[in-house]
Tab-separated table of C-alpha atoms in Angstrom:
chain	number	residue	atom	x	y	z
B	8	MET	CA	17.607	17.078	-4.045
B	9	THR	CA	14.783	18.706	-5.425
B	10	ILE	CA	12.107	20.025	-2.629
B	11	LEU	CA	8.132	20.007	-4.448
B	12	VAL	CA	5.808	21.922	-2.711
B	13	VAL	CA	2.267	19.942	-4.019
B	14	VAL	CA	-0.832	21.844	-3.894
B	15	SER	CA	-3.983	21.716	-5.920
B	16	HIS	CA	-3.814	25.296	-7.034
B	17	PRO	CA	-0.679	27.798	-7.467
B	18	ARG	CA	-2.856	30.476	-5.604
B	19	ASP	CA	-2.710	27.920	-2.377
B	20	TRP	CA	1.068	28.788	-1.771
B	21	PRO	CA	1.929	32.482	-2.658
B	22	PHE	CA	5.327	32.161	-1.010
B	23	GLU	CA	8.805	31.522	-1.853
B	24	ILE	CA	11.337	29.277	0.260
B	25	ALA	CA	14.739	28.842	-1.103
B	26	GLY	CA	15.111	25.439	-3.174
B	27	THR	CA	11.835	24.715	-3.252
B	28	ARG	CA	9.392	24.812	-6.398
B	29	VAL	CA	5.641	24.591	-6.448
B	30	VAL	CA	3.915	22.298	-8.344
B	31	THR	CA	-0.197	21.431	-8.882
B	32	ALA	CA	-1.383	18.107	-8.146
B	33	ARG	CA	-2.191	18.009	-11.516
B	34	ASP	CA	0.997	18.297	-12.832
B	35	TYR	CA	2.825	16.100	-10.710
B	36	LEU	CA	0.487	13.482	-11.565
B	37	THR	CA	0.623	13.695	-15.282
B	38	ASP	CA	3.277	15.578	-16.295
B	39	PRO	CA	6.216	12.704	-17.428
B	40	ALA	CA	9.023	15.235	-16.055
B	41	TYR	CA	8.255	14.265	-12.603
B	42	SER	CA	8.473	10.983	-13.107
B	43	GLU	CA	12.021	11.211	-14.606
B	44	THR	CA	13.179	13.462	-11.774
B	45	GLN	CA	15.829	11.406	-10.186
B	46	SER	CA	15.754	12.688	-6.221
B	47	ALA	CA	13.247	14.733	-4.895
B	48	ARG	CA	11.262	15.300	-1.557
B	49	VAL	CA	7.730	16.182	-1.767
B	50	LEU	CA	5.781	18.209	0.623
B	51	ASN	CA	1.793	17.211	-0.285
B	52	LEU	CA	0.097	19.825	1.184
B	53	CYS	CA	-3.621	18.491	-0.459
B	54	ARG	CA	-5.988	17.350	0.822
B	55	THR	CA	-5.044	13.417	1.305
B	56	ASP	CA	-8.043	12.268	3.745
B	57	ARG	CA	-9.964	10.480	0.667
B	58	TYR	CA	-8.697	7.064	-0.622
B	59	GLN	CA	-7.808	7.310	-3.899
B	60	GLY	CA	-8.694	10.888	-4.296
B	61	ARG	CA	-6.040	13.451	-5.699
B	62	GLY	CA	-3.989	14.499	-2.979
B	63	TYR	CA	-3.760	10.789	-1.689
B	64	TYR	CA	-2.071	9.995	-5.511
B	65	VAL	CA	0.205	12.789	-5.012
B	66	SER	CA	2.079	10.381	-2.135
B	67	LEU	CA	1.482	7.192	-3.807
B	68	LEU	CA	3.279	8.034	-6.800
B	69	ALA	CA	5.933	10.295	-5.428
B	70	GLU	CA	6.808	6.545	-3.361
B	71	ALA	CA	6.613	4.804	-6.802
B	72	ARG	CA	9.157	7.745	-7.750
B	73	GLY	CA	11.338	7.138	-5.570
B	74	HIS	CA	10.725	10.392	-4.064
B	75	ARG	CA	10.170	11.256	0.008
B	76	PRO	CA	6.643	12.147	0.221
B	77	LEU	CA	5.118	13.694	3.114
B	78	PRO	CA	2.382	12.224	4.119
B	79	GLU	CA	3.926	8.525	3.518
B	80	VAL	CA	1.216	6.667	1.848
B	81	LYS	CA	1.074	4.105	5.077
B	82	THR	CA	0.237	6.883	7.127
B	83	LEU	CA	-2.790	7.355	5.299
B	84	GLY	CA	-3.730	4.058	5.449
B	85	ASP	CA	-2.880	4.176	9.272
B	86	LEU	CA	-5.338	7.204	10.140
B	87	GLN	CA	-8.213	5.480	7.545
B	88	SER	CA	-7.807	1.930	9.646
B	89	CYS	CA	-7.168	2.818	13.139
B	90	GLU	CA	-9.077	3.107	15.935
B	91	PRO	CA	-8.072	4.577	18.379
B	92	PRO	CA	-5.948	7.115	16.659
B	93	GLU	CA	-3.256	7.400	19.973
B	94	ARG	CA	-2.294	3.645	18.693
B	95	LEU	CA	-0.275	5.407	16.235
B	96	LEU	CA	1.251	7.433	19.002
B	97	PRO	CA	4.135	6.573	21.183
B	98	PRO	CA	2.872	5.688	24.773
B	99	ALA	CA	4.691	9.098	26.068
B	100	PHE	CA	2.028	11.264	24.370
B	101	GLY	CA	-0.367	10.639	26.789
B	102	GLU	CA	1.277	11.715	29.767
B	103	GLN	CA	2.274	14.598	27.477
B	104	LEU	CA	-0.870	15.919	26.564
B	105	GLN	CA	-2.294	15.667	30.246
B	106	ARG	CA	1.026	18.344	31.131
B	107	ALA	CA	0.229	20.398	27.907
B	108	LEU	CA	-3.595	20.932	28.610
B	109	SER	CA	-3.276	21.070	32.198
B	110	ALA	CA	-4.162	24.547	32.552
B	111	ASN	CA	-7.012	24.478	29.750
B	112	GLY	CA	-10.084	24.684	31.694
B	113	GLU	CA	-12.260	23.420	28.571
B	114	GLN	CA	-13.619	19.904	27.822
B	115	SER	CA	-12.920	19.802	24.610
B	116	PHE	CA	-9.753	21.383	22.486
B	117	VAL	CA	-9.006	21.679	19.236
B	118	PHE	CA	-5.580	22.738	17.568
B	119	ASP	CA	-3.628	22.453	14.224
B	120	ALA	CA	0.115	20.797	14.140
B	121	LEU	CA	1.808	22.561	11.197
B	122	PHE	CA	5.422	21.068	10.182
B	123	GLY	CA	5.481	20.389	14.091
B	124	ARG	CA	4.668	24.015	14.834
B	125	ALA	CA	1.343	25.522	16.785
B	126	ALA	CA	-0.342	28.758	16.368
B	127	ARG	CA	0.194	29.242	20.162
B	128	LYS	CA	3.814	28.324	21.353
B	129	GLN	CA	2.654	26.622	24.605
B	130	TYR	CA	1.348	23.496	22.050
B	131	ASP	CA	4.723	23.334	20.086
B	132	THR	CA	5.771	20.302	21.928
B	133	LEU	CA	2.302	18.592	21.425
B	134	ALA	CA	2.749	19.949	17.470
B	135	GLN	CA	6.209	18.504	17.460
B	136	GLN	CA	5.348	14.802	19.066
B	137	LEU	CA	2.626	14.650	16.422
B	138	PHE	CA	4.745	15.563	13.894
B	139	ALA	CA	7.797	13.179	15.189
B	140	ALA	CA	5.239	10.078	15.329
B	141	LEU	CA	3.137	10.772	11.972
B	142	ARG	CA	5.174	12.935	9.551
B	143	ILE	CA	2.284	14.671	8.603
B	144	PRO	CA	2.748	18.457	7.280
B	145	LEU	CA	-0.841	19.989	8.414
B	146	LEU	CA	-2.447	18.296	10.902
B	147	ARG	CA	-5.733	18.923	12.810
B	148	ALA	CA	-6.162	17.256	16.257
B	149	HIS	CA	-9.095	16.784	18.977
B	150	PHE	CA	-9.070	16.246	22.373
B	151	GLU	CA	-11.402	15.874	24.968
B	152	ARG	CA	-11.438	15.748	28.699
B	153	THR	CA	-13.128	12.216	30.121
B	154	ALA	CA	-13.104	12.126	33.905
B	155	GLU	CA	-10.402	14.507	34.526
B	156	ARG	CA	-8.001	13.129	31.710
B	157	TRP	CA	-7.468	14.501	27.991
B	158	GLN	CA	-7.624	11.918	25.586
B	159	LEU	CA	-6.687	12.190	21.785
B	160	ARG	CA	-10.320	11.754	19.821
B	161	ASP	CA	-9.517	12.501	16.296
B	162	LEU	CA	-6.892	13.285	13.686
B	163	ALA	CA	-7.577	14.991	10.450
B	164	ILE	CA	-4.971	15.417	7.604
B	165	LEU	CA	-5.323	19.025	6.483
B	166	GLY	CA	-4.912	20.830	3.222
B	167	VAL	CA	-3.179	24.087	3.157
B	168	ASN	CA	-6.679	25.234	2.044
B	169	ASP	CA	-7.959	24.216	5.251
B	170	ILE	CA	-5.714	26.675	7.107
B	171	PRO	CA	-7.283	29.977	8.832
B	172	ALA	CA	-5.867	32.461	6.823
B	173	ASN	CA	-3.980	34.368	9.609
B	174	ASP	CA	-2.246	30.751	10.030
B	175	ARG	CA	-0.808	30.624	6.491
B	176	GLY	CA	2.272	33.069	7.483
B	177	LEU	CA	3.263	30.365	10.059
B	178	VAL	CA	3.098	27.539	7.654
B	179	ALA	CA	5.152	29.145	5.444
B	180	GLU	CA	7.642	29.639	8.373
B	181	ALA	CA	7.422	26.120	9.741
B	182	ALA	CA	7.918	24.633	6.170
B	183	ARG	CA	11.097	26.748	5.816
B	184	ASP	CA	12.126	25.525	8.861
B	185	TYR	CA	11.657	21.824	8.020
B	186	VAL	CA	13.369	22.104	4.819
B	187	THR	CA	16.544	23.711	5.995
B	188	ARG	CA	17.266	21.427	9.041
B	189	ALA	CA	18.090	17.601	8.299
B	190	SER	CA	15.952	14.917	9.351
B	191	ARG	CA	16.407	13.043	12.214
B	192	PRO	CA	16.481	9.182	11.889
B	193	HIS	CA	14.291	6.631	13.954
B	194	ALA	CA	15.276	3.595	15.248
B	195	LYS	CA	13.099	0.166	15.183
B	196	PRO	CA	12.467	-2.169	18.477
B	197	THR	CA	12.906	-5.667	17.751
B	198	PRO	CA	11.529	-8.456	19.486
B	199	SER	CA	12.773	-11.598	21.218
B	200	GLY	CA	10.925	-14.994	22.213
B	201	LYS	CA	9.983	-18.638	21.402
B	202	PRO	CA	10.044	-19.009	17.529
B	203	SER	CA	6.342	-19.119	16.575
B	204	VAL	CA	3.855	-17.567	13.440
B	205	ALA	CA	0.755	-16.441	13.749
B	206	ILE	CA	-1.419	-17.419	10.023
B	207	LEU	CA	-4.169	-14.871	9.852
B	208	TYR	CA	-7.260	-17.258	7.685
B	209	ASP	CA	-10.751	-16.593	7.531
B	210	GLU	CA	-12.497	-19.827	6.433
B	211	ASP	CA	-15.867	-18.055	5.397
B	212	GLU	CA	-13.632	-15.706	2.606
B	213	PRO	CA	-15.280	-16.855	-0.558
B	214	GLU	CA	-11.622	-16.545	-2.175
B	215	PRO	CA	-9.194	-17.140	0.231
B	216	PRO	CA	-5.590	-16.829	-0.959
B	217	SER	CA	-4.854	-20.638	0.514
B	218	ASN	CA	-7.101	-23.349	0.847
B	219	PRO	CA	-7.899	-25.417	4.174
B	220	GLU	CA	-5.466	-28.496	2.857
B	221	ALA	CA	-2.801	-25.524	2.172
B	222	ILE	CA	-3.175	-24.209	5.753
B	223	GLU	CA	-2.829	-27.285	7.441
B	224	LYS	CA	0.500	-28.484	5.285
B	225	LEU	CA	1.820	-24.689	6.216
B	226	CYS	CA	1.405	-25.704	9.997
B	227	ALA	CA	3.022	-28.983	9.362
B	228	ALA	CA	5.722	-27.235	7.691
B	229	ALA	CA	6.308	-25.095	10.644
B	230	ARG	CA	6.301	-28.090	12.898
B	231	THR	CA	8.864	-29.774	10.930
B	232	LEU	CA	11.508	-26.513	11.545
B	233	GLY	CA	10.871	-26.847	15.220
B	234	MET	CA	8.064	-23.900	15.063
B	235	HIS	CA	4.907	-23.509	16.259
B	236	ALA	CA	1.930	-22.120	14.284
B	237	THR	CA	-1.367	-21.154	15.195
B	238	VAL	CA	-4.198	-19.939	13.066
B	239	ILE	CA	-5.708	-17.068	14.389
B	240	GLY	CA	-8.762	-14.709	12.959
B	241	ARG	CA	-10.278	-10.834	12.550
B	242	ASP	CA	-10.521	-10.870	16.123
B	243	ASP	CA	-7.400	-11.852	17.159
B	244	ILE	CA	-5.206	-8.735	16.894
B	245	ASP	CA	-4.726	-8.027	20.393
B	246	ARG	CA	-2.701	-11.543	20.875
B	247	LEU	CA	-0.354	-10.314	17.700
B	248	PRO	CA	2.746	-9.310	21.051
B	249	GLN	CA	2.720	-13.611	21.314
B	250	PHE	CA	4.269	-14.747	18.318
B	251	ASP	CA	7.527	-13.682	16.545
B	252	GLY	CA	6.003	-13.479	12.853
B	253	LEU	CA	2.259	-12.933	10.877
B	254	PHE	CA	1.616	-14.845	7.500
B	255	ILE	CA	-1.469	-12.926	6.380
B	256	ARG	CA	-3.517	-16.079	4.370
B	257	ASP	CA	-6.712	-13.483	4.065
B	258	THR	CA	-7.459	-11.734	1.186
B	259	THR	CA	-5.581	-7.890	1.510
B	260	ASN	CA	-6.435	-4.294	1.468
B	261	VAL	CA	-5.553	-1.001	2.744
B	262	ASN	CA	-9.333	-0.651	3.576
B	263	HIS	CA	-9.464	-4.079	5.406
B	264	TYR	CA	-8.589	-5.678	8.846
B	265	THR	CA	-5.654	-7.457	7.066
B	266	TYR	CA	-3.619	-4.523	6.791
B	267	GLN	CA	-4.589	-3.325	10.698
B	268	PHE	CA	-3.207	-6.723	11.184
B	269	ALA	CA	0.060	-6.164	9.013
B	270	ARG	CA	0.686	-2.790	10.473
B	271	ARG	CA	0.102	-3.823	14.365
B	272	ALA	CA	2.523	-6.326	13.823
B	273	ALA	CA	5.354	-4.597	11.834
B	274	ALA	CA	4.758	-1.989	14.785
B	275	GLU	CA	5.385	-4.879	17.205
B	276	GLY	CA	8.756	-5.961	15.490
B	277	LEU	CA	7.226	-8.952	13.890
B	278	VAL	CA	8.558	-10.801	10.615
B	279	VAL	CA	5.600	-9.960	8.409
B	280	VAL	CA	4.024	-11.292	5.281
B	281	ASP	CA	2.446	-9.539	4.020
B	282	ASP	CA	4.220	-6.334	4.874
B	283	PRO	CA	2.416	-2.973	5.181
B	284	GLU	CA	4.120	-1.333	2.634
B	285	SER	CA	3.640	-4.457	-0.110
B	286	ILE	CA	-0.006	-4.211	0.548
B	287	LEU	CA	0.118	-0.318	0.419
B	288	LYS	CA	2.018	-0.860	-2.978
B	289	CYS	CA	0.508	-4.341	-4.963
B	290	THR	CA	-3.091	-3.117	-4.275
B	291	ASN	CA	-3.279	-0.396	-6.134
B	292	LYS	CA	-2.504	-0.119	-10.249
B	293	VAL	CA	-1.366	3.196	-10.443
B	294	TYR	CA	1.806	2.959	-8.436
B	295	LEU	CA	2.699	-0.507	-10.009
B	296	ASN	CA	2.391	0.974	-13.827
B	297	GLU	CA	4.461	4.273	-12.007
B	298	LEU	CA	7.060	1.777	-10.704
B	299	LEU	CA	7.479	-0.491	-13.378
B	300	SER	CA	7.600	1.979	-16.051
B	301	ARG	CA	9.912	4.179	-14.193
B	302	HIS	CA	12.510	0.927	-14.123
B	303	ARG	CA	11.698	-0.182	-17.629
B	304	VAL	CA	10.167	-3.426	-16.619
B	305	PRO	CA	7.912	-4.342	-19.961
B	306	VAL	CA	3.912	-3.678	-19.594
B	307	PRO	CA	1.450	-3.459	-21.614
B	308	LYS	CA	0.541	-0.032	-23.394
B	309	THR	CA	-0.988	1.896	-20.679
B	310	LEU	CA	-2.665	4.983	-19.905
B	311	MET	CA	-3.376	6.785	-16.694
B	312	VAL	CA	-6.623	8.318	-17.114
B	313	HIS	CA	-8.629	11.374	-15.198
B	314	ARG	CA	-11.663	13.294	-16.472
B	315	ASP	CA	-9.725	15.431	-18.694
B	316	ASN	CA	-7.898	12.792	-21.178
B	317	VAL	CA	-10.597	10.197	-21.551
B	318	GLY	CA	-10.930	10.917	-25.354
B	319	GLN	CA	-7.297	9.589	-25.449
B	320	ILE	CA	-8.032	6.147	-24.428
B	321	VAL	CA	-9.020	4.742	-28.105
B	322	PRO	CA	-6.761	6.256	-30.304
B	323	LEU	CA	-3.957	5.100	-28.267
B	324	LEU	CA	-4.942	1.662	-26.944
B	325	GLY	CA	-7.621	0.713	-29.574
B	326	LEU	CA	-9.938	-1.451	-29.318
B	327	PRO	CA	-11.322	-3.601	-27.088
B	328	CYS	CA	-9.206	-2.171	-24.618
B	329	ILE	CA	-9.188	-2.887	-20.838
B	330	VAL	CA	-10.112	-0.257	-18.120
B	331	LYS	CA	-9.292	-1.081	-14.388
B	332	GLN	CA	-9.919	0.352	-11.295
B	333	PRO	CA	-6.893	1.251	-9.540
B	334	ASP	CA	-7.437	-1.592	-6.381
B	335	SER	CA	-9.072	-4.105	-8.589
B	336	ALA	CA	-8.136	-7.766	-7.582
B	337	PHE	CA	-9.359	-11.209	-8.304
B	338	SER	CA	-10.803	-9.949	-12.039
B	339	LEU	CA	-12.888	-7.657	-10.144
B	340	GLY	CA	-13.065	-3.881	-11.048
B	341	VAL	CA	-11.800	-4.928	-14.550
B	342	ALA	CA	-14.015	-4.152	-17.989
B	343	LYS	CA	-12.309	-5.158	-21.371
B	344	LEU	CA	-14.544	-2.596	-23.604
B	345	GLU	CA	-15.269	-2.599	-27.101
B	346	THR	CA	-16.672	0.740	-28.173
B	347	ALA	CA	-16.065	4.386	-26.979
B	348	GLU	CA	-18.824	5.080	-25.524
B	349	ALA	CA	-18.469	1.754	-22.952
B	350	VAL	CA	-14.928	3.168	-22.540
B	351	ARG	CA	-16.873	6.823	-21.356
B	352	GLU	CA	-18.968	5.616	-19.418
B	353	VAL	CA	-17.396	3.020	-17.279
B	354	CYS	CA	-14.373	5.373	-16.612
B	355	MET	CA	-16.894	8.156	-15.358
B	356	ARG	CA	-18.674	5.373	-13.088
B	357	LEU	CA	-15.196	4.591	-11.636
B	358	PHE	CA	-13.789	8.526	-11.090
B	359	GLU	CA	-16.567	8.277	-8.545
B	360	LYS	CA	-14.288	5.773	-6.551
B	361	SER	CA	-10.846	7.188	-7.342
B	362	ASP	CA	-9.560	10.382	-9.253
B	363	LEU	CA	-7.087	8.271	-11.512
B	364	VAL	CA	-8.416	5.221	-13.617
B	365	VAL	CA	-5.901	2.248	-15.649
B	366	ALA	CA	-6.674	1.984	-19.187
B	367	GLN	CA	-4.465	-0.790	-20.788
B	368	GLN	CA	-3.985	-2.253	-24.228
B	369	TRP	CA	-5.185	-5.844	-24.842
B	370	LEU	CA	-3.524	-8.637	-25.463
B	371	PRO	CA	-5.499	-11.997	-26.093
B	372	THR	CA	-3.473	-14.932	-24.875
B	373	ALA	CA	-4.738	-18.235	-23.983
B	374	PHE	CA	-2.917	-18.316	-20.359
B	375	ASP	CA	-1.425	-16.019	-17.832
B	376	TRP	CA	2.084	-16.830	-16.432
B	377	ARG	CA	2.073	-16.819	-12.574
B	378	VAL	CA	5.716	-16.411	-11.003
B	379	GLY	CA	5.915	-17.036	-6.947
B	380	VAL	CA	8.581	-15.062	-6.102
B	381	TYR	CA	9.674	-14.819	-2.401
B	382	ASP	CA	12.493	-13.669	-0.538
B	383	ARG	CA	13.826	-12.477	-4.006
B	384	ARG	CA	13.669	-15.540	-5.448
B	385	PRO	CA	11.588	-17.707	-7.877
B	386	LEU	CA	9.634	-19.896	-5.867
B	387	TYR	CA	6.929	-21.575	-8.376
B	388	VAL	CA	5.763	-21.583	-11.533
B	389	CYS	CA	2.345	-21.949	-13.422
B	390	LYS	CA	-0.162	-21.302	-15.882
B	391	TYR	CA	-3.558	-20.058	-15.705
B	392	PHE	CA	-5.641	-21.160	-18.248
B	393	MET	CA	-8.485	-18.540	-19.205
B	394	ALA	CA	-11.950	-19.344	-17.804
B	395	PRO	CA	-14.044	-21.453	-20.801
B	396	GLY	CA	-15.386	-18.833	-22.847
B	397	HIS	CA	-13.886	-16.228	-21.278
B	398	TRP	CA	-11.123	-13.704	-21.702
B	399	GLN	CA	-10.167	-13.941	-18.379
B	400	VAL	CA	-9.007	-16.441	-15.563
B	401	VAL	CA	-12.441	-16.262	-13.126
B	402	LYS	CA	-15.693	-15.834	-14.929
B	403	ARG	CA	-18.588	-14.746	-12.638
B	404	GLU	CA	-21.937	-15.058	-14.060
B	405	SER	CA	-25.312	-15.954	-12.354
B	406	GLY	CA	-23.926	-15.685	-8.939
B	407	ARG	CA	-21.229	-18.078	-9.347
B	408	THR	CA	-18.251	-18.214	-10.345
B	409	LEU	CA	-15.714	-20.580	-13.129
B	410	GLU	CA	-12.066	-20.608	-13.270
B	411	GLY	CA	-9.650	-21.546	-15.992
B	412	SER	CA	-7.738	-24.400	-14.961
B	413	THR	CA	-4.065	-24.445	-13.304
B	414	GLN	CA	-0.951	-26.285	-14.562
B	415	ALA	CA	2.333	-25.748	-12.174
B	416	LEU	CA	5.629	-26.593	-13.830
B	417	SER	CA	9.376	-26.317	-12.315
B	418	VAL	CA	11.440	-23.084	-12.441
B	419	GLY	CA	13.538	-24.415	-15.117
B	420	GLU	CA	10.681	-25.400	-17.612
B	421	ALA	CA	9.279	-22.112	-17.553
B	422	PRO	CA	11.340	-19.784	-20.444
B	423	GLU	CA	14.007	-17.828	-18.594
B	424	ILE	CA	12.675	-14.308	-19.871
B	425	VAL	CA	9.341	-14.935	-18.011
B	426	VAL	CA	11.156	-16.001	-14.412
B	427	ARG	CA	13.679	-13.300	-15.166
B	428	THR	CA	11.587	-10.351	-15.803
B	429	ALA	CA	8.893	-11.439	-12.940
B	430	VAL	CA	11.823	-11.300	-9.955
B	431	ARG	CA	13.072	-8.278	-11.591
B	432	ALA	CA	9.548	-6.769	-10.874
B	433	ALA	CA	8.950	-8.343	-7.709
B	434	ASN	CA	12.307	-7.445	-6.357
B	435	LEU	CA	10.849	-3.383	-6.820
B	436	ILE	CA	8.556	-4.174	-4.200
B	437	GLY	CA	10.216	-5.601	-1.007
B	438	ASP	CA	11.630	-9.535	0.188
B	439	GLY	CA	8.427	-10.283	0.591
B	440	LEU	CA	5.658	-13.012	-1.061
B	441	TYR	CA	4.554	-11.830	-4.387
B	442	GLY	CA	2.705	-13.541	-7.379
B	443	VAL	CA	3.925	-11.873	-10.688
B	444	ASP	CA	1.426	-12.238	-13.465
B	445	LEU	CA	2.549	-12.078	-16.800
B	446	LYS	CA	1.693	-12.454	-20.590
B	447	GLN	CA	3.737	-13.596	-23.161
B	448	ASP	CA	3.881	-12.827	-26.918
B	449	GLY	CA	6.537	-14.075	-28.826
B	450	ARG	CA	9.880	-13.536	-27.551
B	451	GLN	CA	8.691	-10.561	-25.176
B	452	CYS	CA	6.968	-10.738	-22.048
B	453	TYR	CA	4.848	-7.846	-20.097
B	454	VAL	CA	4.143	-7.735	-16.496
B	455	MET	CA	0.343	-7.275	-15.788
B	456	GLU	CA	0.114	-6.958	-11.860
B	457	ILE	CA	2.684	-7.956	-9.267
B	458	ASN	CA	-0.166	-9.388	-6.381
B	459	ASP	CA	0.853	-9.237	-2.620
B	460	ASN	CA	-0.873	-12.641	-0.639
B	461	PRO	CA	-0.800	-14.907	-3.770
B	462	ASN	CA	-2.412	-17.742	-3.933
B	463	LEU	CA	-0.679	-21.330	-2.126
B	464	ASP	CA	-3.346	-23.561	-2.826
B	465	ALA	CA	-2.900	-27.480	-2.403
B	466	HIS	CA	-3.199	-29.124	-5.521
B	467	ASN	CA	-2.481	-26.007	-7.736
B	468	GLU	CA	0.532	-23.568	-6.971
B	469	ASP	CA	2.401	-26.964	-4.988
B	470	GLY	CA	1.862	-29.078	-7.992
B	471	VAL	CA	5.553	-29.779	-8.041
B	472	LEU	CA	7.181	-28.804	-4.779
B	473	LYS	CA	4.596	-30.298	-2.947
B	474	ASP	CA	5.010	-30.137	0.749
B	475	ALA	CA	8.475	-28.905	0.191
B	476	LEU	CA	6.600	-25.940	-0.971
B	477	TYR	CA	5.507	-24.968	2.549
B	478	ARG	CA	8.719	-26.136	4.053
B	479	GLU	CA	10.233	-23.300	1.845
B	480	VAL	CA	8.087	-20.679	3.081
B	481	MET	CA	8.017	-21.315	6.749
B	482	GLY	CA	11.925	-22.117	6.411
B	483	VAL	CA	12.259	-18.078	5.643
B	484	PHE	CA	9.975	-17.186	8.454
B	485	MET	CA	12.567	-19.169	10.909
B	486	ARG	CA	15.321	-17.528	9.238
B	487	ARG	CA	14.364	-14.004	9.571
B	488	ILE	CA	12.880	-14.577	12.995
B	489	GLN	CA	16.792	-15.902	13.782
B	490	GLU	CA	18.285	-13.003	12.437
B	491	ARG	CA	15.856	-10.987	14.270
B	492	ARG	CA	17.241	-12.569	17.651
B	493	ARG	CA	20.689	-12.210	16.948
B	494	THR	CA	20.176	-8.691	16.392
B	495	THR	CA	17.957	-7.994	19.158
B	496	ALA	CA	20.636	-9.796	21.528
B	497	SER	CA	23.648	-7.883	20.175
């Protein structure tokens, strides 16, 4: 297996470790050779604390390429969204912390955990526990004493440039030890209890993925199957251990409370839709393009844009073209651009939020196909028609929103290539609930997006299956909960 040490600049890592190759973040993100590498482990030593920064994308694309990154993207999201940070650590860490710092007479203490090692050996146990729980190569922990008890106040991910010069040798030694030792498997706890599902829903969300009637139908379907469904809100995260499953029916994003719910529910052993990994993968178009391209799923001609290749957009894609911020959703953050000047202006604005931007060929069609895929099977098919006089399904103007019409079809009515391509694309993400958007051009179809948290609206997506759609959704929850209970009992 190839082991890549990814740094911002070659001078950041002057060390030689057998079996590793040093590569810059820019090269890893843009050189096609790394997309084609079949088996690799990525030690990401860049700064990864900025969402959609260059270091963040190193871990994100590593996961898309089937590489094994440290740190993982879900951990980066956890650190940004979890308060307080000790929730990310096992309960035993608190007592270990008291023992390790019992002789420390200070009120505040900061130390660096370097691949599970500490500069002072007496803190190695703490460093090992942090690394085992978070799998972050370079981490800074800040502790404070309150009422004679030490508490973890903050965790910060470091780049190799943040490490003091006199500790760089220790980093290399610790990295060398990590490379040569085998990874240990981690067991995941499983729950038991009465079948019950929490449905996370915000009635004040302006564009919810399910309308109120659909929420009622989901609850009715649960009752029909012998389950108990409870609608919960954003203030109910501490109620999650009461349930066996969580169905998120609010708009998801990594920097959003829905991701906190997903992570907490998964940690508690619940059956979760949308699961946190699906949220991470589907809400970033850079990841999706890398994943789909790697597996040769047809996509429009696409360019991953950084500050140095903006000038390639128009020659490669032509005009008009589409430029998207990586975490755009519901037609927001997506622009159709008619001139080279507009392309440059929009890209420069988007670079303020993200180091990478997605540019795509424009494919004009009267409607988009939407295939709902659930539990790795097609669930429903719809045509989403463009808003009147607009090139997107949703048109926003003067404080109002206009949407094109929706036409539901049976799975058998849709072209086989559309359904087959959608299922193939969704199954690259997982076995959750996904909405795959496609455009068809003759006999060829192209995947535009894979959405976690797709719409399930009464009188739209349920136009063919009616109430059976909701029973299908809740039936998968029931089956997975029962399977988990049997596994726990055995």
